[in-house]
XYZ file of C-alpha atoms in Angstrom:
633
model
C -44.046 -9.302 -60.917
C -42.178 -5.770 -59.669
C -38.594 -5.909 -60.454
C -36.344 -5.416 -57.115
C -34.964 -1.699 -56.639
C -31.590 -1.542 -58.087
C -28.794 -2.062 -55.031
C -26.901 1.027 -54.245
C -23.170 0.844 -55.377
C -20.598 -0.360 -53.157
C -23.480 -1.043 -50.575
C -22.281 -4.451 -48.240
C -24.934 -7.275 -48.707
C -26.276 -7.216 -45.238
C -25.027 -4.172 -42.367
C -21.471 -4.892 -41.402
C -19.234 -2.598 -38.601
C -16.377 -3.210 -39.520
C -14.772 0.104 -39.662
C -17.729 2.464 -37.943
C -16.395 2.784 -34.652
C -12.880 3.513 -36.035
C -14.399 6.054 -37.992
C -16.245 8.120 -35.166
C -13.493 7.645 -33.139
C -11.560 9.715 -35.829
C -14.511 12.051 -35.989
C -14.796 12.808 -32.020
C -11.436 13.903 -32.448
C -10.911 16.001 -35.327
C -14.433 18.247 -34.134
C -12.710 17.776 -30.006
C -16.538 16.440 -29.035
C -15.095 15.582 -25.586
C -12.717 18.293 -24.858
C -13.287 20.998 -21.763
C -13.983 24.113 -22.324
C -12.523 26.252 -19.260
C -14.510 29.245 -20.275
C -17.441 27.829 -18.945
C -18.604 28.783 -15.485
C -18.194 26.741 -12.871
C -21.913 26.443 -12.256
C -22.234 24.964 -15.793
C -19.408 22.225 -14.603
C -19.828 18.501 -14.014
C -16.181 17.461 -12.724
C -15.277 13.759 -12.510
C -12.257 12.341 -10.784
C -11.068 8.686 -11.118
C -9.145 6.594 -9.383
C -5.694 6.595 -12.167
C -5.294 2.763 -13.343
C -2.094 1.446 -12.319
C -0.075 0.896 -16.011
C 2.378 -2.387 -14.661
C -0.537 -4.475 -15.015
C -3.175 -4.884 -17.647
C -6.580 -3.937 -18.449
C -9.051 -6.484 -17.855
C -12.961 -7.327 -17.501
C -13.171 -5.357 -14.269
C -11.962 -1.507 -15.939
C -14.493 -2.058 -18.952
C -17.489 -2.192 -16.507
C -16.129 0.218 -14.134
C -14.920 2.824 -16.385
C -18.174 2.117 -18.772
C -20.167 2.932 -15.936
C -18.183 6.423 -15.483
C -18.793 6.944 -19.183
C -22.318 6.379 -18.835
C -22.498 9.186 -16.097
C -20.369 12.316 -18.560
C -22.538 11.310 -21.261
C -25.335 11.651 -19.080
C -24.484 14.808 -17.784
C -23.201 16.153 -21.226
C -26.874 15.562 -22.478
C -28.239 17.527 -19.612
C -26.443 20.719 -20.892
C -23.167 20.720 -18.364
C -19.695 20.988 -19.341
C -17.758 18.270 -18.676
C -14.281 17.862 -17.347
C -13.293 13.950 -17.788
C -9.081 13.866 -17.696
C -7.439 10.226 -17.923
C -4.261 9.442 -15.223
C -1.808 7.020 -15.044
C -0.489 5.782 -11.785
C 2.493 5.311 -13.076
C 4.995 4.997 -9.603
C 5.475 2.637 -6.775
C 6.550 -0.576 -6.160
C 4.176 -1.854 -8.983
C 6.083 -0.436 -11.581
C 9.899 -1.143 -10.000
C 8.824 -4.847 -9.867
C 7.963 -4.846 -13.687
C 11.198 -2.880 -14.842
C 13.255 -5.508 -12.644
C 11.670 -7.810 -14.439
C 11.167 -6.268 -18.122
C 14.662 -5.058 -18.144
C 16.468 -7.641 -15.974
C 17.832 -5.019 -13.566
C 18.008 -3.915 -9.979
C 18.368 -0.728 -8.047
C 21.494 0.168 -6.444
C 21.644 3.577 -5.017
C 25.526 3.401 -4.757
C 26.344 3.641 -7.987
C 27.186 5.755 -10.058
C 25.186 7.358 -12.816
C 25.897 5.583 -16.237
C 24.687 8.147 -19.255
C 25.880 5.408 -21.311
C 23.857 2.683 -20.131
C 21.779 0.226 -21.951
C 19.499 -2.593 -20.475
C 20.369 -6.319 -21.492
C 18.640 -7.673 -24.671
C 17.778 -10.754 -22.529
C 17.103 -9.768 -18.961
C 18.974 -12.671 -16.786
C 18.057 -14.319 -13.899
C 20.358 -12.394 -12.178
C 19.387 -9.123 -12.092
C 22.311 -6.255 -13.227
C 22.800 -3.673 -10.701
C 22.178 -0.340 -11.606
C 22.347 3.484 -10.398
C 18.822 4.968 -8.978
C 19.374 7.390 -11.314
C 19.279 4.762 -14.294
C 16.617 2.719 -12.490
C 14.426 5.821 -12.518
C 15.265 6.248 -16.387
C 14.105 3.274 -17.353
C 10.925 3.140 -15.168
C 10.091 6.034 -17.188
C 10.808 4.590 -20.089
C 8.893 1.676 -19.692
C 6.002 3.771 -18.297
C 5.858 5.770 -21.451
C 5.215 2.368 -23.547
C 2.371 0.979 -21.385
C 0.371 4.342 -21.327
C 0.148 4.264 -24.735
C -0.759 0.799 -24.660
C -3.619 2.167 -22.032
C -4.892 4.756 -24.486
C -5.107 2.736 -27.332
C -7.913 0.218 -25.379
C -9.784 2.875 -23.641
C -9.891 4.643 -26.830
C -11.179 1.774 -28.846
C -13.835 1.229 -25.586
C -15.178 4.415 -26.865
C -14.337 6.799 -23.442
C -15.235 10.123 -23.715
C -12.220 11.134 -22.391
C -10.586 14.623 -22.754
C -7.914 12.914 -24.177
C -5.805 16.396 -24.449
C -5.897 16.678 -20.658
C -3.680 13.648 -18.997
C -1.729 13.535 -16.423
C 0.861 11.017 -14.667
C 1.254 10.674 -10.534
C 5.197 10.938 -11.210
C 4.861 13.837 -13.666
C 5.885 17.057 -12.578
C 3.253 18.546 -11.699
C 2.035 15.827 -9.429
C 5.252 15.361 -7.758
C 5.187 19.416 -6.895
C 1.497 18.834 -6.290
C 2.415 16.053 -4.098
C 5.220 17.700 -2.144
C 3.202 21.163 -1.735
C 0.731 18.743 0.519
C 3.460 17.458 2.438
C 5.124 20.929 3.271
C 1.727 22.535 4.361
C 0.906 18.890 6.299
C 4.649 20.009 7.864
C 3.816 23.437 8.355
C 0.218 22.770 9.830
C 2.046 20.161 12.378
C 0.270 17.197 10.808
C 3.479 15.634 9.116
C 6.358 14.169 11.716
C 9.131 12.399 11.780
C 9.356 9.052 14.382
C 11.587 5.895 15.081
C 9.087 3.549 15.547
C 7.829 0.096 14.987
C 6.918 -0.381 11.572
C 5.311 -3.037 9.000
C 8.197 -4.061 6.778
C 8.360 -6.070 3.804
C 11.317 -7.765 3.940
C 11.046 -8.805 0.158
C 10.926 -4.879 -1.033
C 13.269 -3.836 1.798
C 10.053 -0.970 2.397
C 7.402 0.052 5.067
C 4.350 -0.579 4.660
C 1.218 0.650 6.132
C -1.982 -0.483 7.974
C -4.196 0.514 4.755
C -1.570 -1.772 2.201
C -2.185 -5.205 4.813
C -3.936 -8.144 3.732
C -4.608 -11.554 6.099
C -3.490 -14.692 4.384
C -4.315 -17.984 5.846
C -0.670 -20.003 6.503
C 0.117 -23.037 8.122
C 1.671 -23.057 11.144
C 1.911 -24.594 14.489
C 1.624 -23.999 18.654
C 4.945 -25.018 20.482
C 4.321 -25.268 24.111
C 6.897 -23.517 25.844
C 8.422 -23.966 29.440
C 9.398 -20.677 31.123
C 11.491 -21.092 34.764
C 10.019 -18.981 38.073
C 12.703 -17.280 39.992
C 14.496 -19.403 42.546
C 12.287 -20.444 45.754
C 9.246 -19.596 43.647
C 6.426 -22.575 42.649
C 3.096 -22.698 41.268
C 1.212 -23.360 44.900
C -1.504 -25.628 43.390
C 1.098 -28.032 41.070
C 4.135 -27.499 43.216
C 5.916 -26.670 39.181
C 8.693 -24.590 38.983
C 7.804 -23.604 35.214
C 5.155 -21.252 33.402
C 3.696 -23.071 30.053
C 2.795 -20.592 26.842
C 2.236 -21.275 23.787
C 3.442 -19.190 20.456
C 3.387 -19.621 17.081
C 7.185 -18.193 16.971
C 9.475 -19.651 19.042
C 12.428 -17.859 16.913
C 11.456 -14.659 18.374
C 12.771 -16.263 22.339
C 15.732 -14.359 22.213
C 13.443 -10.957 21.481
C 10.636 -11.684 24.835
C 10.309 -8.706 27.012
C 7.772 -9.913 29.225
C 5.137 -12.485 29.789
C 1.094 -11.296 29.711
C -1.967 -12.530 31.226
C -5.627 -10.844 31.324
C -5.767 -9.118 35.011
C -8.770 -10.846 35.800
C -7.205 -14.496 35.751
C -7.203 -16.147 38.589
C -4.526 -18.555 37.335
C -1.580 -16.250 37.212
C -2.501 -13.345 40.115
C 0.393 -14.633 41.893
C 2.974 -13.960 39.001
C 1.619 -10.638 38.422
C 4.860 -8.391 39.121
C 7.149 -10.958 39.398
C 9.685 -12.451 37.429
C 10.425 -15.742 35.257
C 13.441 -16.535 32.580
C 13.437 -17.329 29.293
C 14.106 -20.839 27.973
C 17.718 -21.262 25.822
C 18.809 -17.713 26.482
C 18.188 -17.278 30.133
C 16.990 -13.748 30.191
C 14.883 -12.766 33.251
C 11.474 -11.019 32.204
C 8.586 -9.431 34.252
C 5.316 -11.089 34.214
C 2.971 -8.659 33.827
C -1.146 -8.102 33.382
C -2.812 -6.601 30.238
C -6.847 -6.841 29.059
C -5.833 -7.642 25.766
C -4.239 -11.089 26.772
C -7.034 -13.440 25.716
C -7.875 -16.026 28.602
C -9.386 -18.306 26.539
C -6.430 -18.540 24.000
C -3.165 -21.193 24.687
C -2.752 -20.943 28.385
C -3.980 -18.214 29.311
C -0.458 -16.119 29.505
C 1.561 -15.155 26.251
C 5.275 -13.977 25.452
C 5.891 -10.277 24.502
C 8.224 -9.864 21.548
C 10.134 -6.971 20.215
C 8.236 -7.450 17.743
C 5.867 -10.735 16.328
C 2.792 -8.559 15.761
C 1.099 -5.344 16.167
C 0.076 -6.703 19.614
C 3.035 -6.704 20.647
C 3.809 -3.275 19.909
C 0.561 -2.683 21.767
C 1.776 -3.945 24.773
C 5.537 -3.063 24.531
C 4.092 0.699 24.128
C 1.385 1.211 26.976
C 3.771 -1.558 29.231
C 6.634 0.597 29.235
C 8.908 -2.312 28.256
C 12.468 -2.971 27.263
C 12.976 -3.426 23.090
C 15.297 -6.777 22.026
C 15.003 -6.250 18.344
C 16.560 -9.522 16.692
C 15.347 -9.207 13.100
C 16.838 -7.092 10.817
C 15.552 -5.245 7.400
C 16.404 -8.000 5.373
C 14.294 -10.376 7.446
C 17.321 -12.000 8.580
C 18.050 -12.271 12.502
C 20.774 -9.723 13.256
C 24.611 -10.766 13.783
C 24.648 -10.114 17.371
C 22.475 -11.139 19.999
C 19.989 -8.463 21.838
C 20.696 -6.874 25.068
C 20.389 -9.659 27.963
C 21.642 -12.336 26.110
C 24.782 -12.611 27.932
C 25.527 -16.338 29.297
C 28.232 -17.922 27.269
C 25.512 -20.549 26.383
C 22.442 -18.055 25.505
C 25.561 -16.118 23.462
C 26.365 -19.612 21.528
C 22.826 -20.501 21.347
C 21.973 -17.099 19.537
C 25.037 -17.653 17.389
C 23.206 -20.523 15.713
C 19.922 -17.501 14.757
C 22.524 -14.736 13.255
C 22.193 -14.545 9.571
C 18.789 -16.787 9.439
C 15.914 -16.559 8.041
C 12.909 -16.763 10.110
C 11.532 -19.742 9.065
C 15.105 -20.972 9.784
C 15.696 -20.009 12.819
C 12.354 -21.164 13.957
C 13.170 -24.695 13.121
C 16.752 -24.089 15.296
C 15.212 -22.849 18.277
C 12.755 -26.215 18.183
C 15.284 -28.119 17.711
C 17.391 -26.548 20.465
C 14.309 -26.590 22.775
C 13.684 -30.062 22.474
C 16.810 -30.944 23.322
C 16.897 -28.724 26.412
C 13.893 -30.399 27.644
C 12.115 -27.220 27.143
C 9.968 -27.714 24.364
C 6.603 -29.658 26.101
C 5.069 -32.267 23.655
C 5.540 -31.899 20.358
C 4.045 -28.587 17.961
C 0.288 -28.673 17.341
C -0.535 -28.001 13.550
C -2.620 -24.800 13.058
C -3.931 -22.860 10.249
C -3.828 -19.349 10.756
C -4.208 -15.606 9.442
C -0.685 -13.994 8.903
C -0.598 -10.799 7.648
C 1.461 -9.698 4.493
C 1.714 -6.449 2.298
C -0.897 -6.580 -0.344
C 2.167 -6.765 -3.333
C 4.431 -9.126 -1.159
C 4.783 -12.715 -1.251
C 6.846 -13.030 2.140
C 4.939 -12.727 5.684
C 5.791 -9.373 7.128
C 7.789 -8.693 9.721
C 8.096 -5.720 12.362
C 11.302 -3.715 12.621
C 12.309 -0.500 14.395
C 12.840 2.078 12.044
C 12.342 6.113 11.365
C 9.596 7.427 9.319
C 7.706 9.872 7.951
C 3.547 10.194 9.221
C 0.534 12.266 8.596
C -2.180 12.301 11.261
C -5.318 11.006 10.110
C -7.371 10.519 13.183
C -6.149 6.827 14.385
C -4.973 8.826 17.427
C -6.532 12.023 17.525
C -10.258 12.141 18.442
C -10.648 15.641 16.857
C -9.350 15.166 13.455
C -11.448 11.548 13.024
C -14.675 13.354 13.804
C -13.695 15.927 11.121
C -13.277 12.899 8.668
C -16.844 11.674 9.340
C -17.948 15.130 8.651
C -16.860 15.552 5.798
C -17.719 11.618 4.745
C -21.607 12.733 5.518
C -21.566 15.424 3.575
C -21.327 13.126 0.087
C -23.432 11.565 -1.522
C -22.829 7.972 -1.669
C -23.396 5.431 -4.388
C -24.880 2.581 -3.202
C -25.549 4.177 0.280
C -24.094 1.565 2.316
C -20.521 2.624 1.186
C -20.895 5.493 3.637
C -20.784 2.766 6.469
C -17.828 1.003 4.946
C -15.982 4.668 5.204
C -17.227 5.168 8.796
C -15.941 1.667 9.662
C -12.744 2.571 8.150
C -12.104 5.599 9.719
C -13.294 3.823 12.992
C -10.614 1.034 12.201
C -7.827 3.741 12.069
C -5.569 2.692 15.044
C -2.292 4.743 14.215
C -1.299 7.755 12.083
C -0.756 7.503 8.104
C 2.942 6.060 7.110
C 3.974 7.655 3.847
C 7.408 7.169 3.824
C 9.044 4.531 1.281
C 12.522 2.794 1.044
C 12.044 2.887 -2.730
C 13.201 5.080 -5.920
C 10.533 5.486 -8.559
C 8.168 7.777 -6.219
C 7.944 11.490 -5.134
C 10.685 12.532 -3.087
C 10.213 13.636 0.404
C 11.395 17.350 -0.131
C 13.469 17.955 2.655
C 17.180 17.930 3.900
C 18.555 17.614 7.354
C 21.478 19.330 8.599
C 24.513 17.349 9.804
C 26.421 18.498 13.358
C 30.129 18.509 13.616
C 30.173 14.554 13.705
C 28.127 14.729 10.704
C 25.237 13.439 12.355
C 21.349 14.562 10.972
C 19.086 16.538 12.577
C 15.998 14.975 12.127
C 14.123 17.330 14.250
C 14.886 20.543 12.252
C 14.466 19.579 8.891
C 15.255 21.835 5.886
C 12.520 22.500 3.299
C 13.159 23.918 0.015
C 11.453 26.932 -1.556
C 7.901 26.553 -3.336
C 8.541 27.710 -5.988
C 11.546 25.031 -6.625
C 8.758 22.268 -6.300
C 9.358 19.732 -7.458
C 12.959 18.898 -5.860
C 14.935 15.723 -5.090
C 16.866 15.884 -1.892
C 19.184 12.730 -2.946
C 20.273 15.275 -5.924
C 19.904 18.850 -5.455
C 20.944 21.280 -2.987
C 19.027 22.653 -0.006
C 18.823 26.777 0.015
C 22.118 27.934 1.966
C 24.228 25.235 1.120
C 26.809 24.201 -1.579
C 26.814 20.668 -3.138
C 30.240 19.858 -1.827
C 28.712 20.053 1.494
C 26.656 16.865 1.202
C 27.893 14.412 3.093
C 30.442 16.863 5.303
C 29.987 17.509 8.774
C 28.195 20.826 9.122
C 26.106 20.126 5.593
C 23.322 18.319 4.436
C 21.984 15.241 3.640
C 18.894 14.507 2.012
C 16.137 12.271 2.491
C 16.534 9.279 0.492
C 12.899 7.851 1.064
C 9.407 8.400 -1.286
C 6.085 8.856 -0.550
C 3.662 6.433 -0.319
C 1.693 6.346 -3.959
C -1.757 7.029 -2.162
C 0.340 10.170 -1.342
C -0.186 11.322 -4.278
C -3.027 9.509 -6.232
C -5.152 11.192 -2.863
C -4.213 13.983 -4.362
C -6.058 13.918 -8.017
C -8.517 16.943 -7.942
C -5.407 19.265 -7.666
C -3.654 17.299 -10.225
C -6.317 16.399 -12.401
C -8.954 19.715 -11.801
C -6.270 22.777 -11.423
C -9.005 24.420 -9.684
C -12.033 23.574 -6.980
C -14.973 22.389 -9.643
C -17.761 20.050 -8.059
C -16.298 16.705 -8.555
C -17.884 13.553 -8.917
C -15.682 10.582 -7.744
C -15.886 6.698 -9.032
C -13.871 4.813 -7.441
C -12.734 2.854 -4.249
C -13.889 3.095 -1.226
C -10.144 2.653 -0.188
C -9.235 5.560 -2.616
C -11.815 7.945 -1.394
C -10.740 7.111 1.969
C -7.036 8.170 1.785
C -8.222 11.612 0.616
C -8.385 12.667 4.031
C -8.561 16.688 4.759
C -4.875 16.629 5.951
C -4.056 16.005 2.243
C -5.889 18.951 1.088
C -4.621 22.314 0.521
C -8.042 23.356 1.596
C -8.606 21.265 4.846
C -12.054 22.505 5.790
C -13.831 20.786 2.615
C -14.070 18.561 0.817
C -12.546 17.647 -2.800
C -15.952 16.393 -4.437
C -19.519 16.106 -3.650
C -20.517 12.496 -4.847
C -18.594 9.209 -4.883
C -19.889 6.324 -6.698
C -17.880 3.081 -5.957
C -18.388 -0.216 -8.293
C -18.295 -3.500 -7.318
C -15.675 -6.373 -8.313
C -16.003 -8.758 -10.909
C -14.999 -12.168 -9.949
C -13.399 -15.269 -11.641
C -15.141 -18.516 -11.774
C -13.871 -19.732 -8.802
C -15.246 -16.387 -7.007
C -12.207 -14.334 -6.057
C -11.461 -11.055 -7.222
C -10.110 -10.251 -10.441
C -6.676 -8.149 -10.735
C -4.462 -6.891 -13.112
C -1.584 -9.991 -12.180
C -4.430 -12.496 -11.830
C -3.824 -15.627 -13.229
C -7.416 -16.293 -14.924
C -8.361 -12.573 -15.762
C -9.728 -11.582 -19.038
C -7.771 -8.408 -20.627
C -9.436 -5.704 -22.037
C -7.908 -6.256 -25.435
C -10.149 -10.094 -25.013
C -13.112 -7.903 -24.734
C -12.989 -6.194 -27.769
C -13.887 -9.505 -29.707
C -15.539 -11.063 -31.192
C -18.590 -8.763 -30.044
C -18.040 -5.190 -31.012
C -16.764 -2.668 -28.858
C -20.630 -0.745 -28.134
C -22.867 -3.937 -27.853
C -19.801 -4.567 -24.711
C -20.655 -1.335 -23.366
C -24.422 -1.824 -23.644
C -23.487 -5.199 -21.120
C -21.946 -3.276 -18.894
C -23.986 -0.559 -18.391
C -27.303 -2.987 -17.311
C -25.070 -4.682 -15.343
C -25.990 -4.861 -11.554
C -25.733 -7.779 -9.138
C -24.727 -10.594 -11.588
C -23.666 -10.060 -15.237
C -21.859 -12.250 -17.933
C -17.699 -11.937 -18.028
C -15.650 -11.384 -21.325
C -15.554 -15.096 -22.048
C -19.737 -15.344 -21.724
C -19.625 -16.854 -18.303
C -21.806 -16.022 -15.473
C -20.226 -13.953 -12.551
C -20.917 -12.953 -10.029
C -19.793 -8.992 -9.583
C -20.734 -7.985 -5.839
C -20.223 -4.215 -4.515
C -16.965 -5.682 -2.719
C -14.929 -2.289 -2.644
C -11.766 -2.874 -0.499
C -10.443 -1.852 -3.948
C -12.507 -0.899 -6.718
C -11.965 -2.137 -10.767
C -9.704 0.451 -11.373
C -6.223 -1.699 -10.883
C -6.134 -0.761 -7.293
């Protein structure tokens, strides 16, 4: 009988890893496996660009397959001999990140007060949050950031990235927000940044615009009220002998606010309205009837009330119509103290007076209740179920208010600079192919110009001032830029070139532009943040992300920023919609890491494809659904 060979000392009685990846972790460090070496030329350069994880969530099922599968790819490409760049971001500003220091620190924004050097959060945030200066508010966003990051690094580095981990970067570090602002002064320079007072998305919650790119359709109850309008005196419907005009609306708050009524040219119904006039139930305002192809025939009646403004309709018509504004909602979604132009009986006046200071949901219930007493109000409201649109972050429907704003041109209006867009979309290679449709039909959707101003404090600043007139009035149209070479600057506390700081404020000085830039402003901007320099970049990542990289935020607008762009799909939870960051049945990353080790999770993800198993061994489904990708978006 041969004796067993002797067992090594200290050697575990069966393979264990407890410990390994720890150890190479330590290793890929100390020798800097992963870091760039910008010797190299660029020839000899694989350059990939990410879409920067948003750090006021958490990391969850979704980032370990997508950023697994970016892995995959640098190995890859390391193996094949090139040199690659691989930086980690943070999107670390935006509304995201306010909403999670209000709530972490128990605090609130409040431009108008003074800076407190002194100041320390509550140990306890309350309920009700403590007012504090913007320049505070900013402090502690910053603060907080600098916690979660880590947080961040710590899981991607225990996932085993190959990460350059001594090249990072944040989109409200200083270099992004000069990066960030140099766009927007050559956009200004080129004539593809403007100024406008316009109708604009606003989220009432945030107090903040919002644009077409940030919407989302949410199915809400609601109901059609059938509506009696009056015809001018003399004037009757020749086939029922009626005096009235019947619409239906989903808002019957917004009476006080109707322009106009609409009906498709072609029907026959209303061809004898068509330029003449009826009045308003309650408030007794006389409107034009007028004719549109957009008014659906098939839809209600047949003829609708124009608002100022219940939907982007609306502003359609109100624009190409020519017609009269009767804003009645203000920025805090509540319906403004005095009543719009026209409203001037002394019983539309006290019929208004019941609306001022409402809410919309409110006032709607008023105005029903006001109708049906007038007589006005034809059978009773028929329940619906219906798409209402809200901002992507907001838990409020969204209203439209008249407001001034910054916008970049991005081909929903100009024929020119859309085709461009397609041109450059062709020229990249798409993974899977059919994203390149989903871009086209994007850019096709485009139906206005980009908003990228924000009513908000933890962003980039719009850098630039506007002089004030002897009434101390601004100057929108001749705005004041600063120097490039003083990027980056904040207007709301520095000092325009030519001016003194006790001049802010004072007629014939300055004032500066309080709003921010929309985050895609910036995170558009990540191969001149990330890269430094124009390397070949491969792009994972959104289709949404790769979309707001338009050419007008280049600094090179005749190419494009990469030559690739792979876009993953979306896991799902069991009950099959999309996992996010605030989801309430969504896995974290840190859930991933056991009890399986960290590589065998990596080996899942990377033969993932149409269906794979979730962190809790599940099956689910993970289809390439890319209106955002995994990346927090």
């Amino acid at each position: 009988m041969t004796n067993a060979a002797p067992r090594p000392s200290g050697a575990p009685d069966k393979p264990v890893l407890d410990g390994l990846e720890a150890t190479w972790s330590r290793r890929w460090d100390e020798s800097r496996v992963f870091a760039f070496d910008r010797s190299r030329p660029r020839d000899e350069v694989f350059s990939i660009d990410t879409p920067p994880p948003t750090v006021s969530g958490s990391l969850h099922v979704g980032h370990v397959f997508s950023y697994t599968h970016t892995d995959t790819i640098a190995r890859y490409q390391r193996m094949r001999g090139k040199e690659v760049f691989y930086p980690m971001g943070w999107d670390d500003n935006g509304l995201p990140t306010e909403r999670r220091v209000q709530n972490h620190f128990g605090v609130r924004c409040d431009p108008t007060l003074p800076y407190d050097p002194d100041f320390t959060p509550p140990e306890k945030p309350d309920k009700r949050q403590l007012p504090v200066s913007r320049r505070n508010f900013i402090e502690l966003c910053e603060r907080l950031t600098v916690q979660d990051e880590q947080v961040f690094e710590e899981l991607w580095r225990t996932l085993g990235l190959s990460v350059d981990w001594s090249h990072t970067y944040q989109t409200i570090d200083a270099n992004a927000r000069a990066t960030s602002q140099l766009a927007f002064l050559e956009n200004l320079a080129r004539g593809e940044a403007y100024v406008a007072e316009a109708p604009t998305l606003w989220d009432v919650t945030f107090r903040t615009a919002v644009a077409q790119a940030e919407l989302e359709d949410r199915e809400r109850p609601g109901a059609y009220h059938r509506l009696a309008f009056h015809r001018a005196e003399g004037r009757t419907d020749e086939r029922t002998d009626d005096r009235t005009v019947l619409i239906d609306t989903t808002r019957p708050e917004l009476l006080p606010a109707c322009v106009a009524l609409v009906a498709h040219p072609d029907d026959e119904r209303y061809q004898d309205l068509f330029g003449t006039t009826v009045r308003t139930p309650l408030f007794d305002v006389e409107v034009p009837v007028v004719a549109h192809p957009l008014a659906a025939r098939d839809k209600g009646t047949g003829i609708a009330m124009i608002c100022t403004f219940g939907d982007t309709t609306d502003v359609t018509w109100w624009r190409e119509l020519r017609l009269a504004t009767r804003p009645v909602i203000g920025w805090d979604g509540r319906f403004r103290t005095e009543p719009p132009s026209g409203v001037e009986t002394p019983a539309a006046v006290a019929a208004y007076a019941k609306l001022a200071g409402a809410t919309a949901h409110t006032a709607r219930e008023r105005v029903v209740e006001m109708l049906r007493a007038s007589g006005d109000l034809r059978g009773e409201p028929r329940a619906v179920t219906h798409a209402v649109k809200f901002f992507e972050k907001g838990d409020r429907p969204l209203e439209i208010v008249t407001t001034r704003q910054w916008y970049v041109r991005n081909g929903g209006r100009d024929t020119a600079l859309r085709d461009q867009l397609l041109t450059r979309g062709a020229e990249l290679t798409w993974h899977p192919p059919h994203m390149r449709v989903r871009y086209e039909n994007w850019v096709g959707g485009l139906n206005g110009d980009w908003l990228i101003s924000r009513q908000r404090f933890f962003g980039v600043p719009i850098p630039v001032w506007y002089p004030l007139d002897g009434a101390a009035v601004p100057d929108y149209d001749h705005p004041i830029v600063p120097d490039r070479s003083a990027l980056p600057v904040d207007p709301s506390a520095e000092t325009p070139p030519g001016y003194a700081a006790a001049q802010r404020g004072e007629p014939h000085g300055f004032t500066g532009d309080p709003d921010v830039m929309d985050t895609w402003a910036t995170s558009s901007l990540t191969p001149q943040i990330g890269n430094g320099s124009p390397t070949p970049t491969c792009s994972p990542g959104s289709s949404r992300w790769t979309c707001a990289r338009s050419p007008t935020r280049s600094s090179a607008p005749g190419c494009s920023p990469r030559s690739c762009a792979p876009t993953p799909g979306t896991t799902r939870c069991p009950g099959g919609t999309r996992r996010s960051p605030a989801g309430s049945w969504t896995p974290t990353a840190r859930r991933c890491r056991s009890p399986r080790a960290t590589w065998s999770r990596r080996a899942t993800c990377s033969r993932s494809t149409a269906r794979t198993r979730s962190a809790t061994g599940r099956r689910a489904a993970a289809p390439a659904r890319t209106r955002r990708s995994t990346s927090a978006r």
